[in-house]
């Protein structure tokens, strides 16, 4: 009899714990969030391409879909089009130039997209203005090049982008593992007023982001290390409602494949992150190659009434769809 009573007590304790976990982490008991999803436009509006078989050195400009618009990624016209379409944030990539500026460009080398060779750091910003960044784009394996000759002068500096969109919100990607680039960017950003810095987030590899954060501690940043540290700590303690300090004032890019396993996903999780000034961006698939929510079909996979951030390569396509759904 004593053994049976002991087992009943154990079962009761387990049921109480499970009940607490459910109530404390279920969105069922959470006030419904209001507002539309936050739209993050990856590289503005650019030409898209099949994701199958992509590797780190794949020249994506040589495999684009048949163009549906005239915009090239990481340019001021593409960013303006993204904001006009409904983007809340535009993501862009930066690389240091030979004369100590930051050019807005994605690739490690220039050969894929442009008519130049080498890397951005081999050129001054003035020289980069003479490069045709539309030179290498083709949708038919090189039979035609629809943007050749149209990309001269379109590679902007970071300064030009910020001047063109003084109230725009940006996610800046440091495309390097060099801590020195974090130091260089910190020196540049330190000259900006606080209200401008509040509309900027920077992400990239651990070394440059660590250097940047040490010099500008109030700036919102994200690296793989900060992302992992937050999520591991949250998985360990978030069930209780406790928010780890490593999750504060950062940004989380959560692949949709793993998001449902987070305590309180979606509404309670988003509310918790809102309270500690952390932005959540949902990335399509497993997040391996910047997959985005780019079609009306993709949007059907979002949680009901989702109001967190969405990573997209086609804000011009999904923003109208979200308007229709309202």
PDB file of C-alpha atoms in Angstrom:
ATOM      1  CA  UNK A   1       0.000   0.000   0.000  1.00  0.00           C
ATOM      2  CA  UNK A   2       2.814   2.385   0.846  1.00  0.00           C
ATOM      3  CA  UNK A   3       4.455   1.643  -2.504  1.00  0.00           C
ATOM      4  CA  UNK A   4       1.228   2.391  -4.379  1.00  0.00           C
ATOM      5  CA  UNK A   5       0.795   5.643  -2.451  1.00  0.00           C
ATOM      6  CA  UNK A   6       4.364   6.654  -3.248  1.00  0.00           C
ATOM      7  CA  UNK A   7       3.769   6.027  -6.953  1.00  0.00           C
ATOM      8  CA  UNK A   8       0.565   8.056  -6.819  1.00  0.00           C
ATOM      9  CA  UNK A   9       2.506  10.942  -5.289  1.00  0.00           C
ATOM     10  CA  UNK A  10       5.196  10.702  -7.971  1.00  0.00           C
ATOM     11  CA  UNK A  11       2.560  10.684 -10.711  1.00  0.00           C
ATOM     12  CA  UNK A  12       0.786  13.634  -9.102  1.00  0.00           C
ATOM     13  CA  UNK A  13       4.032  15.625  -8.979  1.00  0.00           C
ATOM     14  CA  UNK A  14       4.738  14.814 -12.613  1.00  0.00           C
ATOM     15  CA  UNK A  15       1.245  15.907 -13.620  1.00  0.00           C
ATOM     16  CA  UNK A  16       1.634  19.160 -11.695  1.00  0.00           C
ATOM     17  CA  UNK A  17       4.955  19.849 -13.420  1.00  0.00           C
ATOM     18  CA  UNK A  18       3.499  19.061 -16.833  1.00  0.00           C
ATOM     19  CA  UNK A  19       0.505  21.257 -16.093  1.00  0.00           C
ATOM     20  CA  UNK A  20       2.775  24.125 -15.097  1.00  0.00           C
ATOM     21  CA  UNK A  21       4.868  23.723 -18.241  1.00  0.00           C
ATOM     22  CA  UNK A  22       1.754  23.772 -20.403  1.00  0.00           C
ATOM     23  CA  UNK A  23       0.085  26.753 -18.745  1.00  0.00           C
ATOM     24  CA  UNK A  24       3.320  28.744 -18.509  1.00  0.00           C
ATOM     25  CA  UNK A  25       4.295  28.149 -22.128  1.00  0.00           C
ATOM     26  CA  UNK A  26       1.077  27.817 -24.063  1.00  0.00           C
ATOM     27  CA  UNK A  27      -0.086  30.600 -26.346  1.00  0.00           C
ATOM     28  CA  UNK A  28      -3.654  29.469 -25.593  1.00  0.00           C
ATOM     29  CA  UNK A  29      -3.557  31.515 -22.394  1.00  0.00           C
ATOM     30  CA  UNK A  30      -1.693  34.427 -23.946  1.00  0.00           C
ATOM     31  CA  UNK A  31      -3.443  37.571 -25.071  1.00  0.00           C
ATOM     32  CA  UNK A  32      -3.557  37.589 -28.845  1.00  0.00           C
ATOM     33  CA  UNK A  33      -0.820  39.746 -30.326  1.00  0.00           C
ATOM     34  CA  UNK A  34      -1.791  42.584 -32.611  1.00  0.00           C
ATOM     35  CA  UNK A  35      -0.135  43.998 -35.682  1.00  0.00           C
ATOM     36  CA  UNK A  36       1.194  42.719 -38.972  1.00  0.00           C
ATOM     37  CA  UNK A  37       4.412  40.736 -39.382  1.00  0.00           C
ATOM     38  CA  UNK A  38       7.646  42.726 -39.541  1.00  0.00           C
ATOM     39  CA  UNK A  39       9.050  42.371 -43.061  1.00  0.00           C
ATOM     40  CA  UNK A  40      12.804  42.109 -43.493  1.00  0.00           C
ATOM     41  CA  UNK A  41      13.813  42.445 -47.153  1.00  0.00           C
ATOM     42  CA  UNK A  42      16.988  40.481 -47.832  1.00  0.00           C
ATOM     43  CA  UNK A  43      19.339  42.684 -49.898  1.00  0.00           C
ATOM     44  CA  UNK A  44      16.392  44.905 -50.839  1.00  0.00           C
ATOM     45  CA  UNK A  45      14.674  43.490 -53.904  1.00  0.00           C
ATOM     46  CA  UNK A  46      16.976  41.429 -56.091  1.00  0.00           C
ATOM     47  CA  UNK A  47      16.973  38.693 -58.671  1.00  0.00           C
ATOM     48  CA  UNK A  48      16.171  35.294 -57.184  1.00  0.00           C
ATOM     49  CA  UNK A  49      17.433  31.847 -58.148  1.00  0.00           C
ATOM     50  CA  UNK A  50      16.874  28.140 -57.413  1.00  0.00           C
ATOM     51  CA  UNK A  51      18.260  27.096 -54.016  1.00  0.00           C
ATOM     52  CA  UNK A  52      18.905  23.478 -54.991  1.00  0.00           C
ATOM     53  CA  UNK A  53      22.580  22.551 -55.043  1.00  0.00           C
ATOM     54  CA  UNK A  54      23.782  25.883 -53.664  1.00  0.00           C
ATOM     55  CA  UNK A  55      27.300  25.858 -52.192  1.00  0.00           C
ATOM     56  CA  UNK A  56      29.300  28.672 -50.582  1.00  0.00           C
ATOM     57  CA  UNK A  57      31.127  29.358 -53.862  1.00  0.00           C
ATOM     58  CA  UNK A  58      28.120  29.051 -56.213  1.00  0.00           C
ATOM     59  CA  UNK A  59      27.765  31.993 -58.594  1.00  0.00           C
ATOM     60  CA  UNK A  60      24.073  32.684 -58.087  1.00  0.00           C
ATOM     61  CA  UNK A  61      24.019  35.441 -60.736  1.00  0.00           C
ATOM     62  CA  UNK A  62      24.609  32.773 -63.385  1.00  0.00           C
ATOM     63  CA  UNK A  63      21.439  30.868 -62.437  1.00  0.00           C
ATOM     64  CA  UNK A  64      18.740  33.486 -61.888  1.00  0.00           C
ATOM     65  CA  UNK A  65      15.112  32.954 -62.745  1.00  0.00           C
ATOM     66  CA  UNK A  66      13.747  34.843 -65.749  1.00  0.00           C
ATOM     67  CA  UNK A  67      13.647  38.447 -64.417  1.00  0.00           C
ATOM     68  CA  UNK A  68      10.300  39.761 -63.204  1.00  0.00           C
ATOM     69  CA  UNK A  69      11.687  43.199 -62.318  1.00  0.00           C
ATOM     70  CA  UNK A  70      14.694  45.384 -63.102  1.00  0.00           C
ATOM     71  CA  UNK A  71      16.295  45.621 -59.642  1.00  0.00           C
ATOM     72  CA  UNK A  72      19.725  44.388 -58.608  1.00  0.00           C
ATOM     73  CA  UNK A  73      20.383  43.443 -54.990  1.00  0.00           C
ATOM     74  CA  UNK A  74      22.209  45.735 -52.568  1.00  0.00           C
ATOM     75  CA  UNK A  75      21.575  48.877 -54.595  1.00  0.00           C
ATOM     76  CA  UNK A  76      19.804  52.065 -53.588  1.00  0.00           C
ATOM     77  CA  UNK A  77      17.040  51.593 -56.216  1.00  0.00           C
ATOM     78  CA  UNK A  78      16.393  48.054 -54.926  1.00  0.00           C
ATOM     79  CA  UNK A  79      16.232  49.292 -51.333  1.00  0.00           C
ATOM     80  CA  UNK A  80      13.850  52.105 -52.255  1.00  0.00           C
ATOM     81  CA  UNK A  81      11.638  49.599 -54.063  1.00  0.00           C
ATOM     82  CA  UNK A  82      11.693  47.339 -50.997  1.00  0.00           C
ATOM     83  CA  UNK A  83      10.678  50.118 -48.614  1.00  0.00           C
ATOM     84  CA  UNK A  84       8.017  51.303 -51.063  1.00  0.00           C
ATOM     85  CA  UNK A  85       6.647  47.748 -51.279  1.00  0.00           C
ATOM     86  CA  UNK A  86       6.245  47.534 -47.514  1.00  0.00           C
ATOM     87  CA  UNK A  87       9.583  46.450 -46.043  1.00  0.00           C
ATOM     88  CA  UNK A  88      10.132  47.480 -42.432  1.00  0.00           C
ATOM     89  CA  UNK A  89      13.829  46.611 -42.510  1.00  0.00           C
ATOM     90  CA  UNK A  90      16.288  46.145 -45.363  1.00  0.00           C
ATOM     91  CA  UNK A  91      19.251  43.806 -45.035  1.00  0.00           C
ATOM     92  CA  UNK A  92      22.495  44.707 -46.799  1.00  0.00           C
ATOM     93  CA  UNK A  93      26.047  43.374 -47.018  1.00  0.00           C
ATOM     94  CA  UNK A  94      29.188  45.449 -46.511  1.00  0.00           C
ATOM     95  CA  UNK A  95      32.869  45.075 -47.354  1.00  0.00           C
ATOM     96  CA  UNK A  96      35.756  47.491 -46.670  1.00  0.00           C
ATOM     97  CA  UNK A  97      37.303  49.253 -49.643  1.00  0.00           C
ATOM     98  CA  UNK A  98      40.935  50.091 -50.371  1.00  0.00           C
ATOM     99  CA  UNK A  99      40.364  53.666 -49.165  1.00  0.00           C
ATOM    100  CA  UNK A 100      38.749  52.735 -45.852  1.00  0.00           C
ATOM    101  CA  UNK A 101      35.075  53.057 -46.763  1.00  0.00           C
ATOM    102  CA  UNK A 102      32.386  50.381 -46.735  1.00  0.00           C
ATOM    103  CA  UNK A 103      30.962  49.262 -50.069  1.00  0.00           C
ATOM    104  CA  UNK A 104      27.582  47.535 -50.168  1.00  0.00           C
ATOM    105  CA  UNK A 105      28.212  44.251 -51.966  1.00  0.00           C
ATOM    106  CA  UNK A 106      27.650  40.577 -51.158  1.00  0.00           C
ATOM    107  CA  UNK A 107      30.178  38.285 -52.812  1.00  0.00           C
ATOM    108  CA  UNK A 108      33.677  37.425 -51.619  1.00  0.00           C
ATOM    109  CA  UNK A 109      35.019  38.179 -55.093  1.00  0.00           C
ATOM    110  CA  UNK A 110      33.881  40.372 -57.969  1.00  0.00           C
ATOM    111  CA  UNK A 111      34.054  37.852 -60.831  1.00  0.00           C
ATOM    112  CA  UNK A 112      30.567  36.380 -60.484  1.00  0.00           C
ATOM    113  CA  UNK A 113      28.385  39.473 -60.840  1.00  0.00           C
ATOM    114  CA  UNK A 114      30.688  42.095 -62.301  1.00  0.00           C
ATOM    115  CA  UNK A 115      33.153  42.800 -65.090  1.00  0.00           C
ATOM    116  CA  UNK A 116      36.011  43.184 -62.585  1.00  0.00           C
ATOM    117  CA  UNK A 117      38.371  40.777 -60.846  1.00  0.00           C
ATOM    118  CA  UNK A 118      39.646  40.458 -57.309  1.00  0.00           C
ATOM    119  CA  UNK A 119      37.721  41.657 -54.265  1.00  0.00           C
ATOM    120  CA  UNK A 120      36.201  44.890 -53.032  1.00  0.00           C
ATOM    121  CA  UNK A 121      39.226  45.636 -50.819  1.00  0.00           C
ATOM    122  CA  UNK A 122      41.416  45.858 -53.940  1.00  0.00           C
ATOM    123  CA  UNK A 123      39.569  48.980 -55.134  1.00  0.00           C
ATOM    124  CA  UNK A 124      38.714  52.460 -53.910  1.00  0.00           C
ATOM    125  CA  UNK A 125      35.054  53.401 -53.677  1.00  0.00           C
ATOM    126  CA  UNK A 126      35.495  55.676 -56.690  1.00  0.00           C
ATOM    127  CA  UNK A 127      36.906  52.798 -58.726  1.00  0.00           C
ATOM    128  CA  UNK A 128      34.047  50.530 -57.671  1.00  0.00           C
ATOM    129  CA  UNK A 129      31.615  53.060 -59.114  1.00  0.00           C
ATOM    130  CA  UNK A 130      32.985  52.237 -62.581  1.00  0.00           C
ATOM    131  CA  UNK A 131      32.272  48.525 -62.232  1.00  0.00           C
ATOM    132  CA  UNK A 132      29.196  46.995 -63.877  1.00  0.00           C
ATOM    133  CA  UNK A 133      27.517  45.013 -61.085  1.00  0.00           C
ATOM    134  CA  UNK A 134      24.906  43.660 -63.518  1.00  0.00           C
ATOM    135  CA  UNK A 135      27.448  42.165 -65.887  1.00  0.00           C
ATOM    136  CA  UNK A 136      27.223  38.491 -64.910  1.00  0.00           C
ATOM    137  CA  UNK A 137      23.483  37.930 -64.501  1.00  0.00           C
ATOM    138  CA  UNK A 138      21.957  35.363 -66.844  1.00  0.00           C
ATOM    139  CA  UNK A 139      18.794  33.252 -66.803  1.00  0.00           C
ATOM    140  CA  UNK A 140      19.619  31.110 -69.841  1.00  0.00           C
ATOM    141  CA  UNK A 141      23.120  29.790 -69.152  1.00  0.00           C
ATOM    142  CA  UNK A 142      24.852  32.691 -70.822  1.00  0.00           C
ATOM    143  CA  UNK A 143      22.786  33.041 -73.981  1.00  0.00           C
ATOM    144  CA  UNK A 144      21.731  36.527 -72.840  1.00  0.00           C
ATOM    145  CA  UNK A 145      22.742  38.917 -70.073  1.00  0.00           C
ATOM    146  CA  UNK A 146      19.723  41.162 -69.389  1.00  0.00           C
ATOM    147  CA  UNK A 147      21.480  43.485 -66.918  1.00  0.00           C
ATOM    148  CA  UNK A 148      24.837  43.844 -68.631  1.00  0.00           C
ATOM    149  CA  UNK A 149      25.738  47.525 -68.969  1.00  0.00           C
ATOM    150  CA  UNK A 150      22.966  48.558 -66.574  1.00  0.00           C
ATOM    151  CA  UNK A 151      24.870  48.194 -63.313  1.00  0.00           C
ATOM    152  CA  UNK A 152      27.615  50.788 -63.763  1.00  0.00           C
ATOM    153  CA  UNK A 153      27.651  53.206 -60.841  1.00  0.00           C
ATOM    154  CA  UNK A 154      25.120  51.219 -58.833  1.00  0.00           C
ATOM    155  CA  UNK A 155      27.393  49.821 -56.105  1.00  0.00           C
ATOM    156  CA  UNK A 156      26.761  52.216 -53.190  1.00  0.00           C
ATOM    157  CA  UNK A 157      28.786  52.988 -50.115  1.00  0.00           C
ATOM    158  CA  UNK A 158      27.243  52.457 -46.695  1.00  0.00           C
ATOM    159  CA  UNK A 159      27.326  56.219 -46.204  1.00  0.00           C
ATOM    160  CA  UNK A 160      25.321  56.758 -49.381  1.00  0.00           C
ATOM    161  CA  UNK A 161      22.697  54.237 -48.270  1.00  0.00           C
ATOM    162  CA  UNK A 162      22.257  55.814 -44.848  1.00  0.00           C
ATOM    163  CA  UNK A 163      22.056  59.274 -46.416  1.00  0.00           C
ATOM    164  CA  UNK A 164      19.478  58.106 -48.967  1.00  0.00           C
ATOM    165  CA  UNK A 165      17.240  56.655 -46.248  1.00  0.00           C
ATOM    166  CA  UNK A 166      17.762  58.790 -43.132  1.00  0.00           C
ATOM    167  CA  UNK A 167      14.794  57.186 -41.363  1.00  0.00           C
ATOM    168  CA  UNK A 168      15.261  53.715 -42.805  1.00  0.00           C
ATOM    169  CA  UNK A 169      15.888  50.694 -40.602  1.00  0.00           C
ATOM    170  CA  UNK A 170      18.706  48.387 -41.708  1.00  0.00           C
ATOM    171  CA  UNK A 171      20.248  45.045 -40.867  1.00  0.00           C
ATOM    172  CA  UNK A 172      23.940  45.293 -41.758  1.00  0.00           C
ATOM    173  CA  UNK A 173      25.845  42.104 -42.542  1.00  0.00           C
ATOM    174  CA  UNK A 174      29.618  42.107 -42.016  1.00  0.00           C
ATOM    175  CA  UNK A 175      30.824  39.649 -44.663  1.00  0.00           C
ATOM    176  CA  UNK A 176      34.080  38.709 -42.957  1.00  0.00           C
ATOM    177  CA  UNK A 177      35.660  36.764 -40.110  1.00  0.00           C
ATOM    178  CA  UNK A 178      38.145  39.573 -39.473  1.00  0.00           C
ATOM    179  CA  UNK A 179      37.802  41.277 -36.072  1.00  0.00           C
ATOM    180  CA  UNK A 180      39.434  44.328 -37.611  1.00  0.00           C
ATOM    181  CA  UNK A 181      36.350  44.938 -39.727  1.00  0.00           C
ATOM    182  CA  UNK A 182      34.280  45.071 -36.562  1.00  0.00           C
ATOM    183  CA  UNK A 183      36.678  47.669 -35.203  1.00  0.00           C
ATOM    184  CA  UNK A 184      36.499  49.653 -38.449  1.00  0.00           C
ATOM    185  CA  UNK A 185      32.706  49.570 -38.500  1.00  0.00           C
ATOM    186  CA  UNK A 186      32.535  50.566 -34.835  1.00  0.00           C
ATOM    187  CA  UNK A 187      34.645  53.648 -35.577  1.00  0.00           C
ATOM    188  CA  UNK A 188      32.304  54.577 -38.417  1.00  0.00           C
ATOM    189  CA  UNK A 189      29.066  53.977 -36.516  1.00  0.00           C
ATOM    190  CA  UNK A 190      30.329  55.832 -33.429  1.00  0.00           C
ATOM    191  CA  UNK A 191      30.069  59.043 -35.449  1.00  0.00           C
ATOM    192  CA  UNK A 192      26.328  58.600 -35.965  1.00  0.00           C
ATOM    193  CA  UNK A 193      23.729  60.093 -33.601  1.00  0.00           C
ATOM    194  CA  UNK A 194      22.056  57.766 -31.135  1.00  0.00           C
ATOM    195  CA  UNK A 195      18.669  57.943 -32.836  1.00  0.00           C
ATOM    196  CA  UNK A 196      20.276  56.689 -36.064  1.00  0.00           C
ATOM    197  CA  UNK A 197      22.076  53.848 -34.307  1.00  0.00           C
ATOM    198  CA  UNK A 198      18.778  52.761 -32.778  1.00  0.00           C
ATOM    199  CA  UNK A 199      17.545  51.942 -36.287  1.00  0.00           C
ATOM    200  CA  UNK A 200      20.544  49.769 -37.132  1.00  0.00           C
ATOM    201  CA  UNK A 201      21.317  46.130 -36.315  1.00  0.00           C
ATOM    202  CA  UNK A 202      24.555  44.399 -37.279  1.00  0.00           C
ATOM    203  CA  UNK A 203      25.183  40.674 -37.688  1.00  0.00           C
ATOM    204  CA  UNK A 204      27.994  38.459 -38.898  1.00  0.00           C
ATOM    205  CA  UNK A 205      30.756  36.169 -37.685  1.00  0.00           C
ATOM    206  CA  UNK A 206      31.730  35.993 -34.039  1.00  0.00           C
ATOM    207  CA  UNK A 207      35.060  37.846 -34.212  1.00  0.00           C
ATOM    208  CA  UNK A 208      33.967  41.112 -35.896  1.00  0.00           C
ATOM    209  CA  UNK A 209      30.647  41.165 -34.022  1.00  0.00           C
ATOM    210  CA  UNK A 210      32.426  40.611 -30.700  1.00  0.00           C
ATOM    211  CA  UNK A 211      34.763  43.514 -31.439  1.00  0.00           C
ATOM    212  CA  UNK A 212      31.876  45.729 -32.505  1.00  0.00           C
ATOM    213  CA  UNK A 213      29.851  44.911 -29.398  1.00  0.00           C
ATOM    214  CA  UNK A 214      32.791  45.633 -27.107  1.00  0.00           C
ATOM    215  CA  UNK A 215      33.100  49.122 -28.584  1.00  0.00           C
ATOM    216  CA  UNK A 216      29.384  49.906 -28.996  1.00  0.00           C
ATOM    217  CA  UNK A 217      27.666  47.892 -26.238  1.00  0.00           C
ATOM    218  CA  UNK A 218      24.252  49.541 -26.767  1.00  0.00           C
ATOM    219  CA  UNK A 219      24.091  48.521 -30.435  1.00  0.00           C
ATOM    220  CA  UNK A 220      21.847  45.581 -31.314  1.00  0.00           C
ATOM    221  CA  UNK A 221      24.031  42.854 -32.812  1.00  0.00           C
ATOM    222  CA  UNK A 222      23.855  39.145 -33.609  1.00  0.00           C
ATOM    223  CA  UNK A 223      26.386  36.432 -34.388  1.00  0.00           C
ATOM    224  CA  UNK A 224      26.179  32.658 -34.476  1.00  0.00           C
ATOM    225  CA  UNK A 225      27.687  32.603 -30.987  1.00  0.00           C
ATOM    226  CA  UNK A 226      25.122  35.050 -29.576  1.00  0.00           C
ATOM    227  CA  UNK A 227      22.275  33.190 -31.307  1.00  0.00           C
ATOM    228  CA  UNK A 228      23.350  29.797 -29.959  1.00  0.00           C
ATOM    229  CA  UNK A 229      24.043  31.164 -26.483  1.00  0.00           C
ATOM    230  CA  UNK A 230      20.582  32.686 -26.265  1.00  0.00           C
ATOM    231  CA  UNK A 231      18.681  29.693 -27.618  1.00  0.00           C
ATOM    232  CA  UNK A 232      20.558  27.115 -25.539  1.00  0.00           C
ATOM    233  CA  UNK A 233      20.031  29.187 -22.401  1.00  0.00           C
ATOM    234  CA  UNK A 234      16.388  29.735 -23.262  1.00  0.00           C
ATOM    235  CA  UNK A 235      15.762  26.039 -23.865  1.00  0.00           C
ATOM    236  CA  UNK A 236      17.314  25.348 -20.473  1.00  0.00           C
ATOM    237  CA  UNK A 237      15.464  27.995 -18.482  1.00  0.00           C
ATOM    238  CA  UNK A 238      12.802  29.604 -20.645  1.00  0.00           C
ATOM    239  CA  UNK A 239      10.147  27.104 -19.601  1.00  0.00           C
ATOM    240  CA  UNK A 240      10.003  28.936 -16.260  1.00  0.00           C
ATOM    241  CA  UNK A 241       9.552  32.344 -17.863  1.00  0.00           C
ATOM    242  CA  UNK A 242      13.075  33.400 -16.874  1.00  0.00           C
ATOM    243  CA  UNK A 243      14.854  35.284 -19.665  1.00  0.00           C
ATOM    244  CA  UNK A 244      18.637  34.713 -19.844  1.00  0.00           C
ATOM    245  CA  UNK A 245      20.749  37.866 -19.990  1.00  0.00           C
ATOM    246  CA  UNK A 246      22.418  36.635 -23.204  1.00  0.00           C
ATOM    247  CA  UNK A 247      19.044  37.003 -24.942  1.00  0.00           C
ATOM    248  CA  UNK A 248      18.708  40.720 -24.189  1.00  0.00           C
ATOM    249  CA  UNK A 249      19.001  43.456 -26.817  1.00  0.00           C
ATOM    250  CA  UNK A 250      19.841  41.170 -29.724  1.00  0.00           C
ATOM    251  CA  UNK A 251      18.238  39.670 -32.799  1.00  0.00           C
ATOM    252  CA  UNK A 252      17.272  36.042 -33.341  1.00  0.00           C
ATOM    253  CA  UNK A 253      17.003  34.438 -36.761  1.00  0.00           C
ATOM    254  CA  UNK A 254      14.900  31.343 -36.109  1.00  0.00           C
ATOM    255  CA  UNK A 255      14.528  28.693 -38.848  1.00  0.00           C
ATOM    256  CA  UNK A 256      10.876  27.665 -39.149  1.00  0.00           C
ATOM    257  CA  UNK A 257      11.960  24.024 -38.899  1.00  0.00           C
ATOM    258  CA  UNK A 258      13.004  24.509 -35.265  1.00  0.00           C
ATOM    259  CA  UNK A 259      10.736  27.342 -34.079  1.00  0.00           C
ATOM    260  CA  UNK A 260       7.860  25.104 -32.853  1.00  0.00           C
ATOM    261  CA  UNK A 261      10.201  23.504 -30.311  1.00  0.00           C
ATOM    262  CA  UNK A 262      10.865  26.772 -28.472  1.00  0.00           C
ATOM    263  CA  UNK A 263       9.054  27.316 -25.163  1.00  0.00           C
ATOM    264  CA  UNK A 264       5.939  29.420 -25.747  1.00  0.00           C
ATOM    265  CA  UNK A 265       6.154  29.536 -29.532  1.00  0.00           C
ATOM    266  CA  UNK A 266       4.843  31.662 -31.081  1.00  0.00           C
ATOM    267  CA  UNK A 267       3.001  34.350 -29.090  1.00  0.00           C
ATOM    268  CA  UNK A 268       4.401  33.832 -25.614  1.00  0.00           C
ATOM    269  CA  UNK A 269       7.917  33.490 -27.019  1.00  0.00           C
ATOM    270  CA  UNK A 270       7.524  36.719 -29.024  1.00  0.00           C
ATOM    271  CA  UNK A 271       6.115  38.552 -26.001  1.00  0.00           C
ATOM    272  CA  UNK A 272       9.037  37.453 -23.865  1.00  0.00           C
ATOM    273  CA  UNK A 273      11.541  38.641 -26.443  1.00  0.00           C
ATOM    274  CA  UNK A 274       9.718  41.948 -26.899  1.00  0.00           C
ATOM    275  CA  UNK A 275      10.103  42.640 -23.178  1.00  0.00           C
ATOM    276  CA  UNK A 276      13.893  42.375 -23.417  1.00  0.00           C
ATOM    277  CA  UNK A 277      14.248  44.366 -26.646  1.00  0.00           C
ATOM    278  CA  UNK A 278      15.074  41.362 -28.806  1.00  0.00           C
ATOM    279  CA  UNK A 279      13.759  41.066 -32.337  1.00  0.00           C
ATOM    280  CA  UNK A 280      12.698  37.705 -33.743  1.00  0.00           C
ATOM    281  CA  UNK A 281      12.988  36.975 -37.466  1.00  0.00           C
ATOM    282  CA  UNK A 282      11.550  33.742 -38.851  1.00  0.00           C
ATOM    283  CA  UNK A 283      13.632  32.259 -41.683  1.00  0.00           C
ATOM    284  CA  UNK A 284      12.188  29.695 -44.083  1.00  0.00           C
ATOM    285  CA  UNK A 285      13.249  26.048 -43.982  1.00  0.00           C
ATOM    286  CA  UNK A 286      16.297  25.187 -41.916  1.00  0.00           C
ATOM    287  CA  UNK A 287      17.915  28.586 -42.465  1.00  0.00           C
ATOM    288  CA  UNK A 288      20.904  27.191 -44.322  1.00  0.00           C
ATOM    289  CA  UNK A 289      21.038  29.530 -47.321  1.00  0.00           C
ATOM    290  CA  UNK A 290      18.930  32.597 -46.558  1.00  0.00           C
ATOM    291  CA  UNK A 291      15.697  30.926 -47.598  1.00  0.00           C
ATOM    292  CA  UNK A 292      12.815  33.337 -47.336  1.00  0.00           C
ATOM    293  CA  UNK A 293       9.054  33.484 -47.288  1.00  0.00           C
ATOM    294  CA  UNK A 294       8.798  34.556 -50.908  1.00  0.00           C
ATOM    295  CA  UNK A 295       5.416  33.368 -52.205  1.00  0.00           C
ATOM    296  CA  UNK A 296       1.780  33.304 -51.163  1.00  0.00           C
ATOM    297  CA  UNK A 297       2.170  29.559 -50.578  1.00  0.00           C
ATOM    298  CA  UNK A 298       5.079  30.178 -48.212  1.00  0.00           C
ATOM    299  CA  UNK A 299       2.929  32.482 -46.087  1.00  0.00           C
ATOM    300  CA  UNK A 300       0.469  29.657 -45.440  1.00  0.00           C
ATOM    301  CA  UNK A 301       3.113  28.005 -43.262  1.00  0.00           C
ATOM    302  CA  UNK A 302       3.203  30.908 -40.803  1.00  0.00           C
ATOM    303  CA  UNK A 303       1.500  30.464 -37.415  1.00  0.00           C
ATOM    304  CA  UNK A 304      -1.980  31.939 -37.258  1.00  0.00           C
ATOM    305  CA  UNK A 305      -1.900  35.716 -36.663  1.00  0.00           C
ATOM    306  CA  UNK A 306       1.898  35.650 -36.595  1.00  0.00           C
ATOM    307  CA  UNK A 307       3.292  39.114 -35.843  1.00  0.00           C
ATOM    308  CA  UNK A 308       7.012  38.510 -35.512  1.00  0.00           C
ATOM    309  CA  UNK A 309       9.600  39.184 -38.181  1.00  0.00           C
ATOM    310  CA  UNK A 310       9.730  37.468 -41.591  1.00  0.00           C
ATOM    311  CA  UNK A 311      12.821  37.057 -43.762  1.00  0.00           C
ATOM    312  CA  UNK A 312      11.939  37.497 -47.435  1.00  0.00           C
ATOM    313  CA  UNK A 313      13.689  37.811 -50.769  1.00  0.00           C
ATOM    314  CA  UNK A 314      10.506  39.057 -52.451  1.00  0.00           C
ATOM    315  CA  UNK A 315       8.893  41.669 -50.275  1.00  0.00           C
ATOM    316  CA  UNK A 316       7.211  42.987 -53.415  1.00  0.00           C
ATOM    317  CA  UNK A 317       5.330  39.684 -53.672  1.00  0.00           C
ATOM    318  CA  UNK A 318       4.430  38.909 -50.074  1.00  0.00           C
ATOM    319  CA  UNK A 319       3.578  42.392 -48.767  1.00  0.00           C
ATOM    320  CA  UNK A 320       0.488  42.648 -51.016  1.00  0.00           C
ATOM    321  CA  UNK A 321      -0.500  39.103 -49.981  1.00  0.00           C
ATOM    322  CA  UNK A 322      -0.398  40.067 -46.317  1.00  0.00           C
ATOM    323  CA  UNK A 323      -2.538  43.128 -47.110  1.00  0.00           C
ATOM    324  CA  UNK A 324      -5.113  40.895 -48.791  1.00  0.00           C
ATOM    325  CA  UNK A 325      -5.233  38.624 -45.737  1.00  0.00           C
ATOM    326  CA  UNK A 326      -6.020  41.512 -43.342  1.00  0.00           C
TER     327      UNK A 326
END
